[in-house]
Short mmCIF file of N, CA and C in Angstrom, two decimals:
data_model
loop_
_atom_site.label_atom_id
_atom_site.label_comp_id
_atom_site.label_asym_id
_atom_site.label_seq_id
_atom_site.Cartn_x
_atom_site.Cartn_y
_atom_site.Cartn_z
N MET A 1251 27.90 -4.45 1.18
CA MET A 1251 28.08 -3.59 0.27
C MET A 1251 26.96 -3.38 -0.58
N GLY A 1252 26.64 -2.19 -0.67
CA GLY A 1252 25.71 -1.77 -1.54
C GLY A 1252 25.95 -0.95 -3.08
N LYS A 1253 25.35 -1.52 -3.99
CA LYS A 1253 25.81 -0.74 -5.28
C LYS A 1253 24.49 -0.10 -5.89
N THR A 1254 24.58 1.13 -6.62
CA THR A 1254 23.41 1.19 -6.96
C THR A 1254 23.78 2.09 -8.57
N ASP A 1255 23.00 1.49 -9.24
CA ASP A 1255 23.05 1.60 -10.99
C ASP A 1255 21.88 2.33 -11.31
N ALA A 1256 22.44 3.59 -11.65
CA ALA A 1256 21.90 4.68 -12.75
C ALA A 1256 21.67 4.00 -14.04
N TRP A 1257 20.30 3.76 -14.59
CA TRP A 1257 20.53 3.14 -15.54
C TRP A 1257 19.99 4.43 -16.80
N HIS A 1258 20.54 3.89 -17.91
CA HIS A 1258 20.79 4.70 -19.18
C HIS A 1258 21.63 5.69 -18.94
N GLY A 1259 22.01 7.03 -19.72
CA GLY A 1259 23.37 7.49 -19.33
C GLY A 1259 23.39 7.99 -20.78
N GLY A 1260 24.08 9.22 -21.08
CA GLY A 1260 25.01 9.60 -22.33
C GLY A 1260 23.88 9.61 -23.22
N GLU A 1261 24.25 8.72 -24.20
CA GLU A 1261 23.44 8.90 -25.48
C GLU A 1261 22.13 8.28 -25.58
N ASP A 1262 22.22 7.38 -24.51
CA ASP A 1262 20.72 6.82 -24.20
C ASP A 1262 19.99 7.26 -23.22
N GLN A 1263 19.06 8.22 -23.94
CA GLN A 1263 18.21 8.76 -22.46
C GLN A 1263 16.87 7.88 -21.77
N GLY A 1264 17.20 7.13 -22.31
CA GLY A 1264 15.61 5.97 -21.74
C GLY A 1264 14.24 6.61 -21.78
N ALA A 1265 13.52 6.64 -21.21
CA ALA A 1265 12.17 6.77 -21.34
C ALA A 1265 12.23 8.72 -21.15
N SER A 1266 11.27 9.21 -21.70
CA SER A 1266 11.06 10.91 -21.16
C SER A 1266 9.42 10.89 -21.26
N GLY A 1267 9.04 12.02 -20.73
CA GLY A 1267 7.72 12.50 -20.52
C GLY A 1267 7.70 13.41 -19.71
N ASN A 1268 6.64 14.49 -19.99
CA ASN A 1268 6.39 15.23 -18.77
C ASN A 1268 7.46 16.39 -18.24
N GLY A 1269 8.49 16.38 -19.44
CA GLY A 1269 9.84 17.41 -18.77
C GLY A 1269 10.74 16.37 -17.99
N ILE A 1270 10.41 14.85 -17.71
CA ILE A 1270 11.47 14.10 -17.15
C ILE A 1270 12.13 12.86 -18.43
N ILE A 1271 13.51 13.00 -17.98
CA ILE A 1271 14.55 12.27 -18.71
C ILE A 1271 14.53 11.20 -17.99
N GLU A 1272 14.54 9.81 -18.27
CA GLU A 1272 14.87 8.62 -16.96
C GLU A 1272 16.32 8.69 -16.93
N LYS A 1273 17.44 9.18 -18.01
CA LYS A 1273 18.93 8.87 -17.25
C LYS A 1273 19.18 9.72 -16.57
N ASP A 1274 18.46 11.33 -16.32
CA ASP A 1274 18.51 12.34 -15.01
C ASP A 1274 18.14 11.93 -13.85
N LEU A 1275 16.81 11.07 -14.15
CA LEU A 1275 16.47 10.79 -12.74
C LEU A 1275 16.86 9.89 -12.18
N THR A 1276 17.39 8.65 -12.96
CA THR A 1276 17.87 7.61 -12.36
C THR A 1276 19.06 7.93 -11.68
N LEU A 1277 19.74 8.86 -12.22
CA LEU A 1277 21.06 9.26 -11.90
C LEU A 1277 21.04 10.09 -10.25
N LYS A 1278 20.24 10.71 -10.45
CA LYS A 1278 19.17 11.76 -8.88
C LYS A 1278 19.29 10.98 -8.13
N ILE A 1279 18.44 9.48 -8.38
CA ILE A 1279 18.15 8.46 -7.40
C ILE A 1279 19.36 7.80 -6.64
N SER A 1280 20.10 7.45 -7.64
CA SER A 1280 21.47 6.56 -7.07
C SER A 1280 22.44 7.40 -6.36
N LYS A 1281 22.29 8.65 -6.67
CA LYS A 1281 22.93 10.01 -5.84
C LYS A 1281 22.42 10.02 -4.13
N TYR A 1282 20.96 10.09 -4.47
CA TYR A 1282 20.22 10.20 -2.97
C TYR A 1282 20.65 9.15 -2.16
N MET A 1283 20.70 7.88 -2.75
CA MET A 1283 20.73 6.59 -2.50
C MET A 1283 21.80 6.60 -1.67
N LYS A 1284 23.21 6.93 -2.60
CA LYS A 1284 24.32 6.81 -1.72
C LYS A 1284 24.72 7.67 -0.84
N HIS A 1285 24.28 8.44 -0.74
CA HIS A 1285 24.15 9.92 0.38
C HIS A 1285 23.49 9.08 1.63
N ARG A 1286 22.50 8.51 1.27
CA ARG A 1286 21.38 7.67 2.56
C ARG A 1286 22.28 6.36 3.27
N PHE A 1287 22.92 5.88 2.12
CA PHE A 1287 23.65 4.70 2.84
C PHE A 1287 25.03 5.14 3.46
N ASP A 1288 25.34 6.38 2.79
CA ASP A 1288 26.48 6.90 4.15
C ASP A 1288 25.98 7.31 5.09
N GLU A 1289 24.73 8.05 5.33
CA GLU A 1289 24.41 8.35 6.32
C GLU A 1289 23.96 7.11 7.51
N LEU A 1290 23.69 6.09 6.65
CA LEU A 1290 23.43 4.73 7.66
C LEU A 1290 24.45 4.28 7.96
N GLY A 1291 26.01 4.27 7.73
CA GLY A 1291 27.10 3.64 7.55
C GLY A 1291 27.27 2.47 6.92
N ILE A 1292 26.54 2.54 5.53
CA ILE A 1292 26.17 1.09 4.92
C ILE A 1292 27.48 1.86 3.61
N PRO A 1293 28.65 1.16 3.91
CA PRO A 1293 29.28 1.11 2.53
C PRO A 1293 28.56 0.84 0.90
N SER A 1294 28.62 2.03 0.15
CA SER A 1294 28.18 1.57 -1.36
C SER A 1294 29.00 2.25 -2.01
N LYS A 1295 28.95 1.85 -3.31
CA LYS A 1295 29.63 2.70 -4.55
C LYS A 1295 28.31 2.62 -5.75
N ARG A 1296 28.86 3.93 -6.39
CA ARG A 1296 27.85 3.81 -7.68
C ARG A 1296 28.37 3.46 -8.99
N THR A 1297 27.90 2.85 -10.10
CA THR A 1297 27.90 2.44 -11.27
C THR A 1297 28.22 3.51 -12.17
N ARG A 1298 27.33 4.66 -12.23
CA ARG A 1298 27.21 5.88 -12.99
C ARG A 1298 27.64 7.03 -12.26
N LEU A 1299 28.47 8.08 -12.03
CA LEU A 1299 28.45 8.63 -11.43
C LEU A 1299 28.22 10.52 -12.19
N ASP A 1300 28.03 10.65 -13.65
CA ASP A 1300 27.60 11.52 -14.34
C ASP A 1300 26.92 11.03 -15.50
N ASP A 1301 26.89 11.77 -16.36
CA ASP A 1301 25.98 11.59 -17.52
C ASP A 1301 26.97 10.82 -18.66
N GLU A 1302 27.20 9.61 -18.65
CA GLU A 1302 28.23 8.95 -19.51
C GLU A 1302 27.11 7.92 -19.98
N THR A 1303 27.51 7.36 -21.82
CA THR A 1303 27.19 6.38 -21.96
C THR A 1303 27.82 4.96 -21.83
N LEU A 1304 26.89 3.71 -21.10
CA LEU A 1304 27.91 2.49 -20.99
C LEU A 1304 27.19 1.88 -21.76
N THR A 1305 27.66 0.98 -22.68
CA THR A 1305 27.14 -0.31 -23.03
C THR A 1305 26.89 -1.43 -22.40
N PRO A 1306 26.22 -2.32 -22.17
CA PRO A 1306 25.74 -3.43 -21.84
C PRO A 1306 27.04 -4.28 -21.04
N ASN A 1307 28.10 -4.35 -22.13
CA ASN A 1307 29.13 -4.63 -21.38
C ASN A 1307 29.81 -3.76 -20.59
N ASP A 1308 29.94 -2.36 -20.73
CA ASP A 1308 30.45 -1.78 -20.05
C ASP A 1308 30.00 -1.70 -18.36
N ARG A 1309 28.69 -1.52 -18.61
CA ARG A 1309 27.98 -1.57 -17.34
C ARG A 1309 28.44 -2.92 -16.32
N LEU A 1310 28.40 -3.96 -16.90
CA LEU A 1310 28.61 -5.65 -16.72
C LEU A 1310 30.04 -5.19 -16.00
N ASN A 1311 31.16 -4.63 -16.81
CA ASN A 1311 32.05 -4.76 -16.20
C ASN A 1311 32.62 -3.68 -14.84
N ARG A 1312 31.99 -2.62 -15.02
CA ARG A 1312 31.77 -1.67 -13.96
C ARG A 1312 31.19 -2.41 -12.88
N ILE A 1313 30.28 -2.99 -13.09
CA ILE A 1313 29.94 -3.40 -11.76
C ILE A 1313 30.88 -4.83 -11.12
N ASP A 1314 31.44 -5.18 -12.00
CA ASP A 1314 32.63 -6.51 -11.61
C ASP A 1314 33.45 -5.69 -10.83
N GLN A 1315 34.35 -4.24 -11.47
CA GLN A 1315 35.07 -3.12 -11.04
C GLN A 1315 34.75 -2.85 -9.79
N LEU A 1316 33.57 -2.98 -9.58
CA LEU A 1316 33.56 -2.51 -7.71
C LEU A 1316 33.46 -3.57 -6.89
N GLY A 1317 33.81 -4.38 -7.31
CA GLY A 1317 33.93 -5.79 -6.46
C GLY A 1317 32.64 -6.54 -5.69
N ALA A 1318 32.74 -7.40 -5.20
CA ALA A 1318 31.22 -7.99 -4.51
C ALA A 1318 32.29 -8.92 -3.72
N SER A 1319 31.04 -9.07 -2.66
CA SER A 1319 31.20 -10.17 -1.61
C SER A 1319 30.12 -10.51 -1.15
N THR A 1320 30.29 -11.63 -0.35
CA THR A 1320 28.79 -12.11 0.25
C THR A 1320 27.93 -10.98 0.57
N GLY A 1321 26.36 -11.22 0.38
CA GLY A 1321 25.96 -10.07 1.02
C GLY A 1321 25.55 -8.80 0.53
N ASP A 1322 26.26 -8.32 -0.69
CA ASP A 1322 26.49 -7.47 -1.38
C ASP A 1322 25.37 -7.73 -2.11
N ILE A 1323 24.50 -6.17 -2.35
CA ILE A 1323 23.09 -6.15 -3.28
C ILE A 1323 23.71 -4.91 -4.30
N LEU A 1324 22.99 -5.13 -5.46
CA LEU A 1324 22.79 -4.34 -6.42
C LEU A 1324 21.81 -3.75 -6.95
N ILE A 1325 21.50 -2.58 -6.61
CA ILE A 1325 20.15 -2.10 -6.83
C ILE A 1325 20.25 -1.39 -8.31
N SER A 1326 19.60 -1.64 -9.16
CA SER A 1326 19.50 -0.82 -10.76
C SER A 1326 18.37 -0.03 -10.65
N ASN A 1327 18.32 1.15 -11.03
CA ASN A 1327 17.06 2.04 -10.85
C ASN A 1327 16.77 2.65 -12.45
N HIS A 1328 15.39 2.32 -12.23
CA HIS A 1328 14.68 2.34 -13.69
C HIS A 1328 13.51 3.15 -13.53
N VAL A 1329 13.02 4.15 -14.65
CA VAL A 1329 11.79 4.52 -14.40
C VAL A 1329 11.30 4.63 -15.76
N ASN A 1330 10.55 3.45 -15.70
CA ASN A 1330 9.83 3.11 -16.69
C ASN A 1330 8.62 4.01 -17.29
N ASN A 1331 8.42 3.93 -18.51
CA ASN A 1331 6.86 4.51 -19.18
C ASN A 1331 6.08 4.01 -19.84
N ALA A 1332 5.88 2.99 -19.11
CA ALA A 1332 4.83 1.82 -19.63
C ALA A 1332 3.54 2.15 -19.32
N GLY A 1333 2.78 3.42 -18.90
CA GLY A 1333 1.56 3.52 -18.61
C GLY A 1333 0.74 3.09 -17.44
N SER A 1334 1.66 2.72 -16.69
CA SER A 1334 0.85 2.33 -15.25
C SER A 1334 1.94 2.78 -14.11
N CYS A 1335 0.79 2.48 -12.84
CA CYS A 1335 1.46 3.48 -11.78
C CYS A 1335 2.24 2.26 -11.04
N GLY A 1336 3.46 2.58 -10.28
CA GLY A 1336 3.75 2.02 -9.29
C GLY A 1336 5.24 1.10 -9.60
N PHE A 1337 5.87 1.15 -7.82
CA PHE A 1337 6.93 0.60 -8.15
C PHE A 1337 6.97 -0.64 -8.67
N GLU A 1338 8.12 -1.19 -9.12
CA GLU A 1338 8.39 -2.66 -9.48
C GLU A 1338 10.01 -3.25 -8.77
N VAL A 1339 9.67 -4.15 -8.20
CA VAL A 1339 11.13 -4.99 -7.62
C VAL A 1339 11.14 -6.46 -8.39
N ILE A 1340 12.35 -6.58 -8.90
CA ILE A 1340 12.25 -7.39 -10.07
C ILE A 1340 13.76 -8.20 -9.30
N TYR A 1341 13.99 -9.33 -9.34
CA TYR A 1341 14.98 -9.88 -8.22
C TYR A 1341 15.62 -11.22 -9.09
N SER A 1342 16.53 -11.47 -9.07
CA SER A 1342 17.05 -12.50 -9.42
C SER A 1342 16.58 -13.74 -9.34
N VAL A 1343 16.81 -14.90 -10.05
CA VAL A 1343 16.17 -16.32 -9.95
C VAL A 1343 16.65 -16.73 -9.08
N LYS A 1344 18.49 -16.04 -9.08
CA LYS A 1344 19.29 -16.98 -7.87
C LYS A 1344 19.08 -16.07 -6.87
N SER A 1345 17.99 -15.15 -6.45
CA SER A 1345 18.18 -15.15 -4.88
C SER A 1345 16.65 -15.39 -4.11
N LYS A 1346 16.84 -15.24 -3.02
CA LYS A 1346 15.10 -15.31 -2.46
C LYS A 1346 14.69 -13.80 -2.54
N ASN A 1347 13.06 -14.07 -2.11
CA ASN A 1347 12.33 -12.93 -2.21
C ASN A 1347 12.50 -11.90 -0.76
N THR A 1348 12.96 -12.15 -0.06
CA THR A 1348 13.34 -11.56 1.51
C THR A 1348 14.02 -10.23 1.39
N LEU A 1349 14.45 -9.93 0.71
CA LEU A 1349 15.09 -8.35 0.61
C LEU A 1349 13.82 -7.65 -0.38
N PRO A 1350 13.32 -7.93 -1.57
CA PRO A 1350 12.53 -7.68 -2.32
C PRO A 1350 11.67 -7.25 -1.76
N LYS A 1351 10.88 -8.08 -1.21
CA LYS A 1351 9.66 -8.16 -0.39
C LYS A 1351 9.57 -6.75 0.89
N SER A 1352 10.75 -6.84 1.50
CA SER A 1352 11.14 -5.62 2.58
C SER A 1352 11.07 -4.31 1.66
N ILE A 1353 11.69 -4.52 0.66
CA ILE A 1353 12.04 -2.91 -0.18
C ILE A 1353 10.50 -2.67 -0.14
N ALA A 1354 9.47 -3.60 -0.84
CA ALA A 1354 8.38 -3.06 -1.38
C ALA A 1354 7.63 -2.98 -0.08
N ASN A 1355 7.76 -3.56 0.93
CA ASN A 1355 6.39 -3.21 2.29
C ASN A 1355 7.06 -1.96 2.73
N ASN A 1356 8.25 -1.50 2.55
CA ASN A 1356 8.64 -0.21 3.40
C ASN A 1356 8.45 0.85 2.12
N LEU A 1357 8.38 0.76 0.76
CA LEU A 1357 8.01 1.70 -0.04
C LEU A 1357 6.37 1.74 0.38
N LYS A 1358 5.51 0.80 0.60
CA LYS A 1358 4.31 1.07 0.48
C LYS A 1358 3.74 1.30 1.89
N ALA A 1359 4.51 1.31 3.02
CA ALA A 1359 4.48 2.03 4.10
C ALA A 1359 4.67 3.48 4.03
N GLU A 1360 5.50 3.85 2.92
CA GLU A 1360 5.51 5.22 2.75
C GLU A 1360 4.50 6.02 2.07
N GLY A 1361 3.55 5.34 1.75
CA GLY A 1361 2.60 5.48 1.01
C GLY A 1361 2.57 5.30 -0.78
N LEU A 1362 3.58 4.68 -1.18
CA LEU A 1362 4.07 4.65 -2.44
C LEU A 1362 3.46 3.41 -3.10
N PRO A 1363 2.74 3.31 -4.28
CA PRO A 1363 2.11 2.28 -4.90
C PRO A 1363 3.26 1.33 -5.18
N ILE A 1364 2.77 0.01 -4.83
CA ILE A 1364 3.65 -1.27 -5.40
C ILE A 1364 2.68 -1.62 -6.38
N ARG A 1365 3.50 -2.12 -7.76
CA ARG A 1365 2.84 -2.54 -8.82
C ARG A 1365 3.02 -4.20 -8.54
N ASN A 1366 4.58 -4.88 -8.55
CA ASN A 1366 4.72 -5.63 -8.12
C ASN A 1366 5.86 -6.18 -7.79
N VAL A 1367 6.15 -7.37 -7.13
CA VAL A 1367 7.42 -7.96 -6.49
C VAL A 1367 7.90 -9.55 -7.56
N TYR A 1368 8.46 -9.58 -8.39
CA TYR A 1368 8.56 -10.75 -9.28
C TYR A 1368 10.20 -10.85 -9.57
N GLN A 1369 10.21 -12.16 -10.23
CA GLN A 1369 11.56 -12.62 -10.97
C GLN A 1369 10.86 -12.92 -12.21
N ARG A 1370 11.89 -12.48 -13.44
CA ARG A 1370 11.16 -12.64 -15.03
C ARG A 1370 12.51 -13.37 -15.30
N ILE A 1371 11.92 -14.70 -15.74
CA ILE A 1371 12.31 -15.92 -16.32
C ILE A 1371 12.63 -15.88 -17.55
N GLY A 1372 13.52 -16.05 -18.44
CA GLY A 1372 13.62 -16.24 -19.59
C GLY A 1372 13.30 -17.23 -20.44
N LYS A 1373 13.20 -17.75 -21.72
CA LYS A 1373 12.89 -18.90 -22.17
C LYS A 1373 13.98 -19.65 -21.77
N SER A 1374 15.35 -19.63 -21.41
CA SER A 1374 16.01 -20.63 -21.07
C SER A 1374 16.23 -21.00 -19.81
N GLY A 1375 15.08 -20.34 -18.99
CA GLY A 1375 14.80 -20.82 -17.87
C GLY A 1375 15.87 -19.85 -16.62
N ASN A 1376 16.81 -18.81 -17.29
CA ASN A 1376 17.47 -18.02 -16.57
C ASN A 1376 16.86 -16.58 -16.48
N ASP A 1377 17.05 -15.74 -15.97
CA ASP A 1377 16.90 -14.33 -15.60
C ASP A 1377 16.70 -13.86 -17.18
N PHE A 1378 15.79 -12.82 -17.27
CA PHE A 1378 15.41 -12.54 -18.65
C PHE A 1378 16.37 -11.13 -18.57
N TYR A 1379 16.47 -10.57 -17.79
CA TYR A 1379 17.33 -9.15 -17.77
C TYR A 1379 18.81 -9.53 -17.88
N PHE A 1380 19.32 -9.05 -18.66
CA PHE A 1380 21.25 -9.29 -18.47
C PHE A 1380 21.66 -8.59 -17.68
N ILE A 1381 21.39 -7.61 -16.65
CA ILE A 1381 22.00 -7.35 -15.58
C ILE A 1381 21.69 -8.50 -14.58
N LEU A 1382 20.86 -9.06 -14.11
CA LEU A 1382 20.66 -9.98 -13.32
C LEU A 1382 21.34 -11.37 -13.70
N ARG A 1383 21.35 -11.61 -15.12
CA ARG A 1383 21.87 -13.02 -15.85
C ARG A 1383 23.19 -12.72 -15.77
N ASN A 1384 23.86 -11.49 -16.27
CA ASN A 1384 25.10 -11.88 -16.11
C ASN A 1384 26.15 -11.12 -15.29
N THR A 1385 25.35 -11.00 -14.12
CA THR A 1385 26.33 -10.22 -13.06
C THR A 1385 27.20 -11.56 -12.06
N LYS A 1386 28.16 -11.46 -11.60
CA LYS A 1386 28.84 -12.44 -10.81
C LYS A 1386 27.98 -12.97 -9.59
N PRO A 1387 27.67 -13.89 -9.38
CA PRO A 1387 27.23 -14.15 -8.14
C PRO A 1387 27.64 -14.05 -7.05
N THR A 1388 27.35 -13.99 -5.56
CA THR A 1388 28.24 -13.57 -4.94
C THR A 1388 27.89 -14.94 -3.50
#
């Protein structure tokens, strides 16, 4: 099963610029992904269906409530305003890079720029991002 996570939402608008608000765009991306997964016959669920505020714990609980089994993936959508161009695919230290590289290669094949495919490891040696660090492994 695929899970899509539209980052930010509600009171947390995320990055904004040129009339684009991150929370709105990530929700649109997750809705599109759900629609596309349905077309392909891939079971999927979304963590956020509308413009709602989710605390970090709310988000983790929502992910856990969606259920997990071996082979599930979680795609967390962000639209950062870091001043550079391109997609980043960040994956868990508990995972291999096969799927992340495939995602990047497919985006690149469609003419989209790829900034990086990587793991970000914190000082403790665990994942830097709480959503990778704290979701239950499958």
